[in-house]
mmCIF file of C-alpha atoms and ligand atoms in Angstrom:
data_model
loop_
_atom_site.group_PDB
_atom_site.id
_atom_site.type_symbol
_atom_site.label_atom_id
_atom_site.label_comp_id
_atom_site.label_asym_id
_atom_site.label_seq_id
_atom_site.Cartn_x
_atom_site.Cartn_y
_atom_site.Cartn_z
ATOM 1 C CA MET M 1 10.464 26.348 -28.909
ATOM 2 C CA ALA M 2 8.130 23.446 -28.329
ATOM 3 C CA SER M 3 4.464 24.384 -28.254
ATOM 4 C CA TYR M 4 2.232 22.356 -25.930
ATOM 5 C CA ARG M 5 -1.378 21.570 -25.484
ATOM 6 C CA THR M 6 -1.929 21.986 -21.732
ATOM 7 C CA VAL M 7 -4.428 19.967 -19.658
ATOM 8 C CA GLU M 8 -5.099 21.046 -16.066
ATOM 9 C CA VAL M 9 -5.754 18.062 -13.669
ATOM 10 C CA ILE M 10 -6.325 17.452 -10.003
ATOM 11 C CA ASP M 11 -5.047 14.066 -8.750
ATOM 12 C CA SER M 12 -6.357 12.303 -5.762
ATOM 13 C CA HIS M 13 -6.565 8.793 -4.323
ATOM 14 C CA THR M 14 -9.674 7.140 -2.838
ATOM 15 C CA GLU M 15 -8.713 4.562 -0.260
ATOM 16 C CA GLY M 16 -5.554 3.912 -2.339
ATOM 17 C CA GLU M 17 -7.013 4.021 -5.948
ATOM 18 C CA PRO M 18 -6.041 7.093 -7.932
ATOM 19 C CA THR M 19 -8.401 9.479 -9.784
ATOM 20 C CA ARG M 20 -7.258 12.233 -12.203
ATOM 21 C CA VAL M 21 -9.957 14.909 -12.805
ATOM 22 C CA VAL M 22 -9.524 16.928 -15.905
ATOM 23 C CA ILE M 23 -10.653 20.516 -14.915
ATOM 24 C CA ALA M 24 -9.487 22.411 -18.034
ATOM 25 C CA GLY M 25 -8.054 21.676 -21.573
ATOM 26 C CA GLY M 26 -10.281 18.731 -22.362
ATOM 27 C CA PRO M 27 -12.115 18.309 -25.702
ATOM 28 C CA ASP M 28 -15.430 20.101 -26.562
ATOM 29 C CA LEU M 29 -18.203 17.494 -26.501
ATOM 30 C CA GLY M 30 -21.028 19.794 -27.058
ATOM 31 C CA THR M 31 -24.266 19.908 -24.912
ATOM 32 C CA GLY M 32 -25.942 16.594 -25.704
ATOM 33 C CA THR M 33 -26.768 13.866 -23.210
ATOM 34 C CA LEU M 34 -23.958 12.286 -21.371
ATOM 35 C CA SER M 35 -24.323 9.113 -23.498
ATOM 36 C CA GLU M 36 -24.119 11.254 -26.637
ATOM 37 C CA ARG M 37 -21.080 13.124 -25.338
ATOM 38 C CA LEU M 38 -19.358 9.783 -24.302
ATOM 39 C CA GLU M 39 -19.939 8.508 -27.959
ATOM 40 C CA LEU M 40 -18.272 11.771 -29.341
ATOM 41 C CA PHE M 41 -15.348 11.349 -26.847
ATOM 42 C CA ARG M 42 -14.885 7.690 -27.871
ATOM 43 C CA ALA M 43 -15.118 8.386 -31.681
ATOM 44 C CA ASN M 44 -13.202 11.572 -32.042
ATOM 45 C CA PHE M 45 -10.962 12.151 -28.882
ATOM 46 C CA ASP M 46 -9.736 8.776 -27.843
ATOM 47 C CA ALA M 47 -6.072 10.020 -28.105
ATOM 48 C CA PHE M 48 -6.958 12.623 -25.420
ATOM 49 C CA ARG M 49 -8.077 9.735 -23.059
ATOM 50 C CA SER M 50 -4.877 7.782 -23.562
ATOM 51 C CA ALA M 51 -2.684 11.004 -23.267
ATOM 52 C CA VAL M 52 -4.176 11.736 -19.855
ATOM 53 C CA VAL M 53 -4.135 8.294 -18.229
ATOM 54 C CA CYS M 54 -1.527 6.216 -19.972
ATOM 55 C CA GLU M 55 2.224 6.286 -19.462
ATOM 56 C CA PRO M 56 4.286 8.433 -19.579
ATOM 57 C CA ARG M 57 1.781 11.001 -18.042
ATOM 58 C CA GLY M 58 -0.185 8.384 -16.077
ATOM 59 C CA SER M 59 -0.349 4.718 -15.530
ATOM 60 C CA GLU M 60 -2.615 1.753 -15.937
ATOM 61 C CA VAL M 61 -4.034 2.276 -12.488
ATOM 62 C CA VAL M 62 -5.302 5.890 -12.997
ATOM 63 C CA VAL M 63 -8.923 6.433 -13.601
ATOM 64 C CA GLY M 64 -9.562 9.690 -15.476
ATOM 65 C CA THR M 65 -12.553 11.918 -14.995
ATOM 66 C CA LEU M 66 -13.569 14.488 -17.566
ATOM 67 C CA LEU M 67 -15.411 17.276 -15.900
ATOM 68 C CA LEU M 68 -18.188 18.654 -18.142
ATOM 69 C CA PRO M 69 -21.004 21.205 -17.822
ATOM 70 C CA PRO M 70 -24.123 19.328 -16.410
ATOM 71 C CA VAL M 71 -27.359 18.930 -18.531
ATOM 72 C CA GLN M 72 -29.579 19.691 -15.452
ATOM 73 C CA PRO M 73 -29.170 23.008 -13.719
ATOM 74 C CA ASP M 74 -29.401 21.421 -10.263
ATOM 75 C CA SER M 75 -26.442 19.014 -10.905
ATOM 76 C CA ALA M 76 -22.969 19.919 -9.429
ATOM 77 C CA ALA M 77 -21.242 18.388 -12.384
ATOM 78 C CA ALA M 78 -21.388 15.932 -15.336
ATOM 79 C CA VAL M 79 -18.477 13.490 -15.796
ATOM 80 C CA ILE M 80 -17.215 10.759 -18.060
ATOM 81 C CA TYR M 81 -14.821 8.170 -16.531
ATOM 82 C CA PHE M 82 -12.090 6.500 -18.465
ATOM 83 C CA ASN M 83 -8.933 4.355 -17.916
ATOM 84 C CA ASP M 84 -5.980 3.018 -19.924
ATOM 85 C CA VAL M 85 -8.081 0.825 -22.134
ATOM 86 C CA GLY M 86 -11.413 2.657 -22.479
ATOM 87 C CA TYR M 87 -14.427 4.134 -20.745
ATOM 88 C CA LEU M 88 -16.339 3.235 -17.521
ATOM 89 C CA GLY M 89 -20.113 3.643 -17.222
ATOM 90 C CA MET M 90 -19.668 4.697 -13.573
ATOM 91 C CA CYS M 91 -16.892 4.659 -11.017
ATOM 92 C CA GLY M 92 -17.458 4.694 -7.241
ATOM 93 C CA HIS M 93 -13.961 5.617 -6.062
ATOM 94 C CA GLY M 94 -13.789 8.124 -8.937
ATOM 95 C CA THR M 95 -16.982 9.781 -7.773
ATOM 96 C CA ILE M 96 -15.573 10.012 -4.245
ATOM 97 C CA GLY M 97 -12.381 11.475 -5.741
ATOM 98 C CA LEU M 98 -14.458 13.889 -7.865
ATOM 99 C CA VAL M 99 -16.510 15.254 -4.973
ATOM 100 C CA THR M 100 -13.333 15.718 -2.935
ATOM 101 C CA THR M 101 -11.683 17.603 -5.906
ATOM 102 C CA LEU M 102 -14.814 19.843 -6.341
ATOM 103 C CA ALA M 103 -14.590 20.661 -2.589
ATOM 104 C CA HIS M 104 -10.794 21.270 -2.921
ATOM 105 C CA LEU M 105 -11.600 23.694 -5.755
ATOM 106 C CA GLY M 106 -14.064 25.466 -3.630
ATOM 107 C CA ARG M 107 -16.945 24.665 -6.015
ATOM 108 C CA ILE M 108 -18.977 22.745 -3.452
ATOM 109 C CA GLY M 109 -19.075 22.532 0.361
ATOM 110 C CA PRO M 110 -20.537 19.876 2.758
ATOM 111 C CA GLY M 111 -23.975 18.726 1.731
ATOM 112 C CA ASP M 112 -25.807 16.867 -1.085
ATOM 113 C CA HIS M 113 -24.519 17.081 -4.625
ATOM 114 C CA ARG M 114 -25.896 15.377 -7.879
ATOM 115 C CA ILE M 115 -23.510 14.137 -10.436
ATOM 116 C CA GLU M 116 -24.427 13.128 -13.939
ATOM 117 C CA THR M 117 -22.743 10.084 -15.389
ATOM 118 C CA PRO M 118 -23.440 8.198 -18.635
ATOM 119 C CA VAL M 119 -25.269 5.475 -16.717
ATOM 120 C CA GLY M 120 -27.541 7.805 -14.653
ATOM 121 C CA ILE M 121 -27.567 10.642 -12.083
ATOM 122 C CA ILE M 122 -25.753 9.871 -8.872
ATOM 123 C CA SER M 123 -26.574 11.513 -5.494
ATOM 124 C CA THR M 124 -23.572 12.128 -3.352
ATOM 125 C CA HIS M 125 -23.081 13.600 0.098
ATOM 126 C CA LEU M 126 -19.930 15.412 1.329
ATOM 127 C CA ALA M 127 -19.737 15.140 5.154
ATOM 128 C CA GLU M 128 -17.964 17.662 7.369
ATOM 129 C CA ASP M 129 -15.295 15.049 8.192
ATOM 130 C CA GLY M 130 -14.413 14.851 4.405
ATOM 131 C CA SER M 131 -15.973 11.466 3.846
ATOM 132 C CA VAL M 132 -18.215 11.082 0.746
ATOM 133 C CA THR M 133 -21.290 8.928 0.387
ATOM 134 C CA VAL M 134 -22.344 7.879 -3.045
ATOM 135 C CA ALA M 135 -25.891 6.755 -3.770
ATOM 136 C CA ASN M 136 -25.111 4.680 -6.746
ATOM 137 C CA VAL M 137 -27.183 3.534 -9.770
ATOM 138 C CA PRO M 138 -29.752 0.745 -9.043
ATOM 139 C CA SER M 139 -27.747 -2.496 -8.847
ATOM 140 C CA TYR M 140 -28.895 -6.014 -9.482
ATOM 141 C CA ARG M 141 -27.794 -9.652 -9.978
ATOM 142 C CA ILE M 142 -28.790 -11.249 -13.234
ATOM 143 C CA LYS M 143 -27.396 -14.790 -12.675
ATOM 144 C CA ALA M 144 -26.259 -16.762 -9.574
ATOM 145 C CA ALA M 145 -23.776 -19.661 -9.537
ATOM 146 C CA VAL M 146 -22.592 -19.558 -13.154
ATOM 147 C CA ALA M 147 -19.759 -22.087 -13.569
ATOM 148 C CA ILE M 148 -17.060 -21.350 -16.055
ATOM 149 C CA ASP M 149 -14.132 -23.611 -17.115
ATOM 150 C CA VAL M 150 -10.975 -21.683 -17.321
ATOM 151 C CA GLN M 151 -7.981 -23.447 -19.101
ATOM 152 C CA GLY M 152 -5.043 -23.876 -16.839
ATOM 153 C CA PHE M 153 -6.902 -22.594 -13.807
ATOM 154 C CA GLY M 154 -9.895 -24.867 -13.265
ATOM 155 C CA THR M 155 -13.598 -24.198 -12.876
ATOM 156 C CA PHE M 156 -14.859 -21.097 -11.076
ATOM 157 C CA THR M 157 -18.467 -20.478 -10.019
ATOM 158 C CA GLY M 158 -19.626 -16.930 -9.624
ATOM 159 C CA ASP M 159 -22.514 -14.504 -9.826
ATOM 160 C CA ILE M 160 -23.040 -11.876 -12.604
ATOM 161 C CA ALA M 161 -24.182 -8.512 -11.256
ATOM 162 C CA TRP M 162 -24.491 -4.956 -12.317
ATOM 163 C CA GLY M 163 -23.232 -2.099 -9.920
ATOM 164 C CA GLY M 164 -22.658 0.568 -12.550
ATOM 165 C CA ASN M 165 -20.191 -1.779 -14.284
ATOM 166 C CA TRP M 166 -20.599 -5.537 -15.033
ATOM 167 C CA PHE M 167 -18.990 -7.963 -12.490
ATOM 168 C CA PHE M 168 -18.237 -11.674 -12.066
ATOM 169 C CA LEU M 169 -18.200 -12.181 -8.287
ATOM 170 C CA ILE M 170 -16.418 -15.283 -6.951
ATOM 171 C CA ALA M 171 -16.300 -16.468 -3.395
ATOM 172 C CA ASP M 172 -15.056 -19.939 -3.967
ATOM 173 C CA HIS M 173 -11.410 -19.856 -5.157
ATOM 174 C CA PRO M 174 -7.980 -21.029 -3.893
ATOM 175 C CA TYR M 175 -6.299 -17.556 -3.540
ATOM 176 C CA GLU M 176 -5.154 -15.584 -0.645
ATOM 177 C CA LEU M 177 -5.949 -11.996 -1.344
ATOM 178 C CA VAL M 178 -2.610 -10.231 -0.397
ATOM 179 C CA LEU M 179 -0.596 -7.884 -2.452
ATOM 180 C CA ALA M 180 2.293 -10.355 -2.725
ATOM 181 C CA ASN M 181 -0.001 -12.636 -4.791
ATOM 182 C CA ARG M 182 -1.031 -9.990 -7.275
ATOM 183 C CA PRO M 183 0.640 -11.575 -10.319
ATOM 184 C CA GLN M 184 -1.300 -14.833 -9.647
ATOM 185 C CA LEU M 185 -4.566 -12.840 -8.980
ATOM 186 C CA ILE M 186 -4.151 -10.836 -12.140
ATOM 187 C CA ALA M 187 -3.314 -13.976 -14.210
ATOM 188 C CA ALA M 188 -6.294 -15.936 -12.857
ATOM 189 C CA SER M 189 -8.917 -13.077 -13.077
ATOM 190 C CA THR M 190 -7.739 -12.148 -16.574
ATOM 191 C CA ALA M 191 -8.144 -15.754 -17.694
ATOM 192 C CA ILE M 192 -11.588 -15.923 -16.105
ATOM 193 C CA ARG M 193 -12.731 -12.711 -17.991
ATOM 194 C CA ALA M 194 -11.369 -14.196 -21.272
ATOM 195 C CA ALA M 195 -13.200 -17.379 -20.618
ATOM 196 C CA LEU M 196 -16.568 -15.524 -19.876
ATOM 197 C CA HIS M 197 -16.057 -13.694 -23.128
ATOM 198 C CA ALA M 198 -15.173 -16.887 -25.165
ATOM 199 C CA ASN M 199 -18.184 -18.656 -23.821
ATOM 200 C CA GLY M 200 -20.581 -15.745 -24.603
ATOM 201 C CA VAL M 201 -21.327 -15.070 -20.909
ATOM 202 C CA THR M 202 -22.373 -11.408 -21.034
ATOM 203 C CA GLY M 203 -24.695 -8.798 -19.615
ATOM 204 C CA PRO M 204 -28.335 -8.937 -20.980
ATOM 205 C CA GLY M 205 -27.527 -6.700 -23.896
ATOM 206 C CA GLY M 206 -24.316 -8.552 -24.763
ATOM 207 C CA GLU M 207 -22.100 -6.302 -22.589
ATOM 208 C CA LEU M 208 -18.705 -7.553 -21.696
ATOM 209 C CA ILE M 209 -18.232 -8.711 -18.067
ATOM 210 C CA ASP M 210 -15.169 -6.593 -17.709
ATOM 211 C CA HIS M 211 -14.582 -6.560 -13.889
ATOM 212 C CA ILE M 212 -13.722 -9.829 -12.018
ATOM 213 C CA GLU M 213 -13.986 -9.768 -8.177
ATOM 214 C CA PHE M 214 -12.601 -12.319 -5.694
ATOM 215 C CA PHE M 215 -13.879 -12.393 -2.063
ATOM 216 C CA THR M 216 -12.487 -13.881 1.140
ATOM 217 C CA ALA M 217 -12.833 -13.350 4.916
ATOM 218 C CA PRO M 218 -11.489 -10.016 5.983
ATOM 219 C CA HIS M 219 -8.180 -9.645 7.693
ATOM 220 C CA ASP M 220 -9.689 -7.186 10.241
ATOM 221 C CA PRO M 221 -12.554 -8.812 12.121
ATOM 222 C CA HIS M 222 -14.465 -5.509 12.170
ATOM 223 C CA ASN M 223 -14.916 -5.799 8.446
ATOM 224 C CA SER M 224 -17.367 -7.985 6.530
ATOM 225 C CA SER M 225 -15.226 -9.307 3.606
ATOM 226 C CA ARG M 226 -11.996 -8.665 1.731
ATOM 227 C CA ASN M 227 -11.857 -8.377 -2.075
ATOM 228 C CA PHE M 228 -9.542 -8.158 -5.112
ATOM 229 C CA VAL M 229 -11.096 -6.590 -8.271
ATOM 230 C CA LEU M 230 -9.617 -6.802 -11.700
ATOM 231 C CA CYS M 231 -10.538 -3.676 -13.732
ATOM 232 C CA PRO M 232 -10.913 -3.456 -17.524
ATOM 233 C CA GLY M 233 -7.335 -3.889 -18.810
ATOM 234 C CA ALA M 234 -4.648 -5.375 -16.581
ATOM 235 C CA SER M 235 -4.930 -3.226 -13.473
ATOM 236 C CA PHE M 236 -6.597 -4.052 -10.214
ATOM 237 C CA ASP M 237 -8.475 -1.729 -7.966
ATOM 238 C CA ARG M 238 -6.503 -0.613 -4.884
ATOM 239 C CA SER M 239 -9.715 0.501 -3.212
ATOM 240 C CA PRO M 240 -12.614 -1.860 -2.428
ATOM 241 C CA CYS M 241 -14.314 -0.732 -5.632
ATOM 242 C CA GLY M 242 -17.507 1.278 -5.440
ATOM 243 C CA THR M 243 -19.366 -0.304 -8.315
ATOM 244 C CA GLY M 244 -17.997 -3.762 -7.176
ATOM 245 C CA THR M 245 -19.260 -3.276 -3.662
ATOM 246 C CA SER M 246 -22.601 -2.147 -5.117
ATOM 247 C CA ALA M 247 -22.712 -5.368 -7.209
ATOM 248 C CA LYS M 248 -21.824 -7.303 -3.988
ATOM 249 C CA LEU M 249 -24.693 -5.659 -2.048
ATOM 250 C CA ALA M 250 -27.083 -6.701 -4.848
ATOM 251 C CA CYS M 251 -25.977 -10.318 -4.473
ATOM 252 C CA LEU M 252 -26.217 -10.166 -0.692
ATOM 253 C CA ALA M 253 -29.657 -8.771 -0.933
ATOM 254 C CA ALA M 254 -30.682 -11.446 -3.509
ATOM 255 C CA ASP M 255 -29.419 -14.108 -1.187
ATOM 256 C CA GLY M 256 -31.014 -12.591 1.958
ATOM 257 C CA LYS M 257 -27.591 -12.422 3.613
ATOM 258 C CA LEU M 258 -27.745 -8.594 4.373
ATOM 259 C CA ALA M 259 -30.824 -6.679 5.457
ATOM 260 C CA PRO M 260 -31.809 -3.269 4.015
ATOM 261 C CA GLY M 261 -29.917 -0.574 5.965
ATOM 262 C CA GLU M 262 -27.455 -2.928 7.427
ATOM 263 C CA THR M 263 -23.790 -1.882 7.057
ATOM 264 C CA TRP M 264 -21.373 -3.992 4.994
ATOM 265 C CA ARG M 265 -17.708 -3.145 5.481
ATOM 266 C CA GLN M 266 -15.830 -4.115 2.272
ATOM 267 C CA GLU M 267 -11.989 -4.343 2.713
ATOM 268 C CA SER M 268 -9.729 -3.937 -0.205
ATOM 269 C CA ILE M 269 -6.562 -5.812 -0.942
ATOM 270 C CA LEU M 270 -4.698 -2.795 0.705
ATOM 271 C CA GLY M 271 -6.883 -3.204 3.788
ATOM 272 C CA THR M 272 -8.795 0.074 3.082
ATOM 273 C CA ILE M 273 -12.589 0.154 3.570
ATOM 274 C CA PHE M 274 -15.785 1.250 1.922
ATOM 275 C CA GLU M 275 -18.912 1.126 4.101
ATOM 276 C CA GLY M 276 -21.882 -0.077 1.969
ATOM 277 C CA SER M 277 -25.651 -0.441 2.534
ATOM 278 C CA PHE M 278 -28.691 -0.687 0.444
ATOM 279 C CA GLU M 279 -32.482 0.033 0.217
ATOM 280 C CA LEU M 280 -34.627 -2.465 -1.630
ATOM 281 C CA LEU M 281 -36.139 -0.916 -4.715
ATOM 282 C CA ASP M 282 -38.208 -3.818 -5.972
ATOM 283 C CA ASP M 283 -37.938 -7.659 -5.989
ATOM 284 C CA HIS M 284 -34.586 -7.689 -7.803
ATOM 285 C CA ARG M 285 -32.893 -4.217 -7.561
ATOM 286 C CA VAL M 286 -31.281 -2.369 -4.734
ATOM 287 C CA SER M 287 -30.251 1.238 -4.373
ATOM 288 C CA PRO M 288 -26.691 0.974 -2.879
ATOM 289 C CA LYS M 289 -24.823 3.594 -0.836
ATOM 290 C CA ILE M 290 -21.035 3.518 -0.634
ATOM 291 C CA ARG M 291 -19.099 5.661 1.841
ATOM 292 C CA GLY M 292 -15.249 6.323 1.604
ATOM 293 C CA ARG M 293 -12.604 9.047 1.711
ATOM 294 C CA ALA M 294 -10.257 10.623 -0.875
ATOM 295 C CA TRP M 295 -7.109 12.695 -0.495
ATOM 296 C CA ILE M 296 -5.821 15.246 -2.951
ATOM 297 C CA THR M 297 -2.282 14.336 -4.153
ATOM 298 C CA ALA M 298 -1.481 16.934 -6.898
ATOM 299 C CA GLU M 299 -2.566 19.995 -8.847
ATOM 300 C CA SER M 300 -0.817 19.817 -12.135
ATOM 301 C CA LYS M 301 -0.666 20.772 -15.790
ATOM 302 C CA LEU M 302 -0.043 18.012 -18.343
ATOM 303 C CA LEU M 303 1.956 19.045 -21.342
ATOM 304 C CA ILE M 304 1.254 17.427 -24.734
ATOM 305 C CA ASP M 305 3.723 18.254 -27.575
ATOM 306 C CA ALA M 306 2.365 17.173 -30.899
ATOM 307 C CA THR M 307 5.857 16.072 -32.037
ATOM 308 C CA ASP M 308 6.195 13.740 -28.954
ATOM 309 C CA PRO M 309 6.009 10.155 -30.281
ATOM 310 C CA PHE M 310 3.925 9.427 -27.119
ATOM 311 C CA ALA M 311 1.700 12.447 -27.381
ATOM 312 C CA ALA M 312 -1.320 10.046 -27.077
ATOM 313 C CA GLY M 313 0.327 7.981 -24.354
ATOM 314 C CA ILE M 314 1.730 4.436 -24.604
ATOM 315 C CA ARG M 315 -1.005 2.094 -25.586
ATOM 316 C CA PHE M 316 -0.172 -1.485 -24.634
HETATM 317 O O1 PYC R 1 -14.716 2.268 -7.629
HETATM 318 O O2 PYC R 1 -16.285 1.670 -9.061
HETATM 319 C C1 PYC R 1 -15.115 1.836 -8.744
HETATM 320 C C2 PYC R 1 -14.130 1.489 -9.702
HETATM 321 C C3 PYC R 1 -14.294 0.927 -10.944
HETATM 322 C C4 PYC R 1 -12.981 0.727 -11.568
HETATM 323 C C5 PYC R 1 -12.023 1.245 -10.674
HETATM 324 N N1 PYC R 1 -12.783 1.638 -9.542
#
C-alpha cells in the first residue's frame, strides 16, 4: 500500500488566472516575520512549492498561496505566494483568489480584511456581490523611457516600476495582444527580460525585473488599455495582473495621465477586467486599489507519494 503525504487545497481563478490556496498539509514555518518564514520556505521546503504548483499536480500557470497564521491578531491571514519557478512578493489576482477562498470556507464575510504578505500588509474588501478590492502596497516608478536592445527583436523602450513585483512596462511595440500571438509574445518578452538582466537593469537593490508587460489600446472601448504580462518563468498572466496594474497606475500618476481617484479599466489578453485607481502618497508613490472577481473551481486533496519520481513535481 502506498503511503501519501496529503495537501488540502482550494483552487480558484481570478478573471482567468488560477490560484491554488494550501489550507492544510503545508510545512511548519514557525512564527517569525513573513520575510523570515519565506526564507525558511525557500531554503528548506522548495520541493513542497514545486510539488503543489508544477506538473503533474499543477501547471506553470498556477500561483500557489500558502495560508499561514498571521503575526498580527487583527489580520485575517498571512500568506506566501509562489509559482513554478519561485516566490512572488505579492500577487494581486492571488489575493483576490485568497479572499474568495476564505469566504468560501466561511472564515470571513463581506467587509474589510487585512492580509499579511512578505512585502507588507494588504487591506482588502470583500463586497456583497463577491468582488474583491485589494489596496496594494505603495507603488512607484523608478525609471522612465529605458531603452534596451534585444538581439533578434530590436530596441524596446519602457518604464521600470514596482507594484509589489518589479515590472518593465512597454507601450511601444509591434505586437497585437491576442491569444493567437502568445508564442510570439512569450518569445519577445522573455528575450526582453533576459536583455534587462544581461545589461544589469534591475530594481534599486539589484532585484531582477522579472515581469514584462506590453500595453495596447483596449478591444472594448469601455476599457482604458489592454495588456499582456509575462510572469517569472515562461507563463503569462491570464488576468490583467494586480501588481502589474498597480505598476501601471504608478506610471500613469508619474506622467500626470490619470488623476487620483479616477478609474482605470485594465483589460487582460482574455478580455477580463481589473478596475484600478490610486491615491497619491507623496511625490513619487501611489497607493493603488485593484478590484476584480474570483470563482472557486475545486476543493481537493493532493497526494504525494515519496516513491513517485515526480513527488517534487516536474521542474523545467
Ligand atoms: O496579479 O499580481 C498579480 C500576478 C502576479 C503574477 C501573476 N499574477
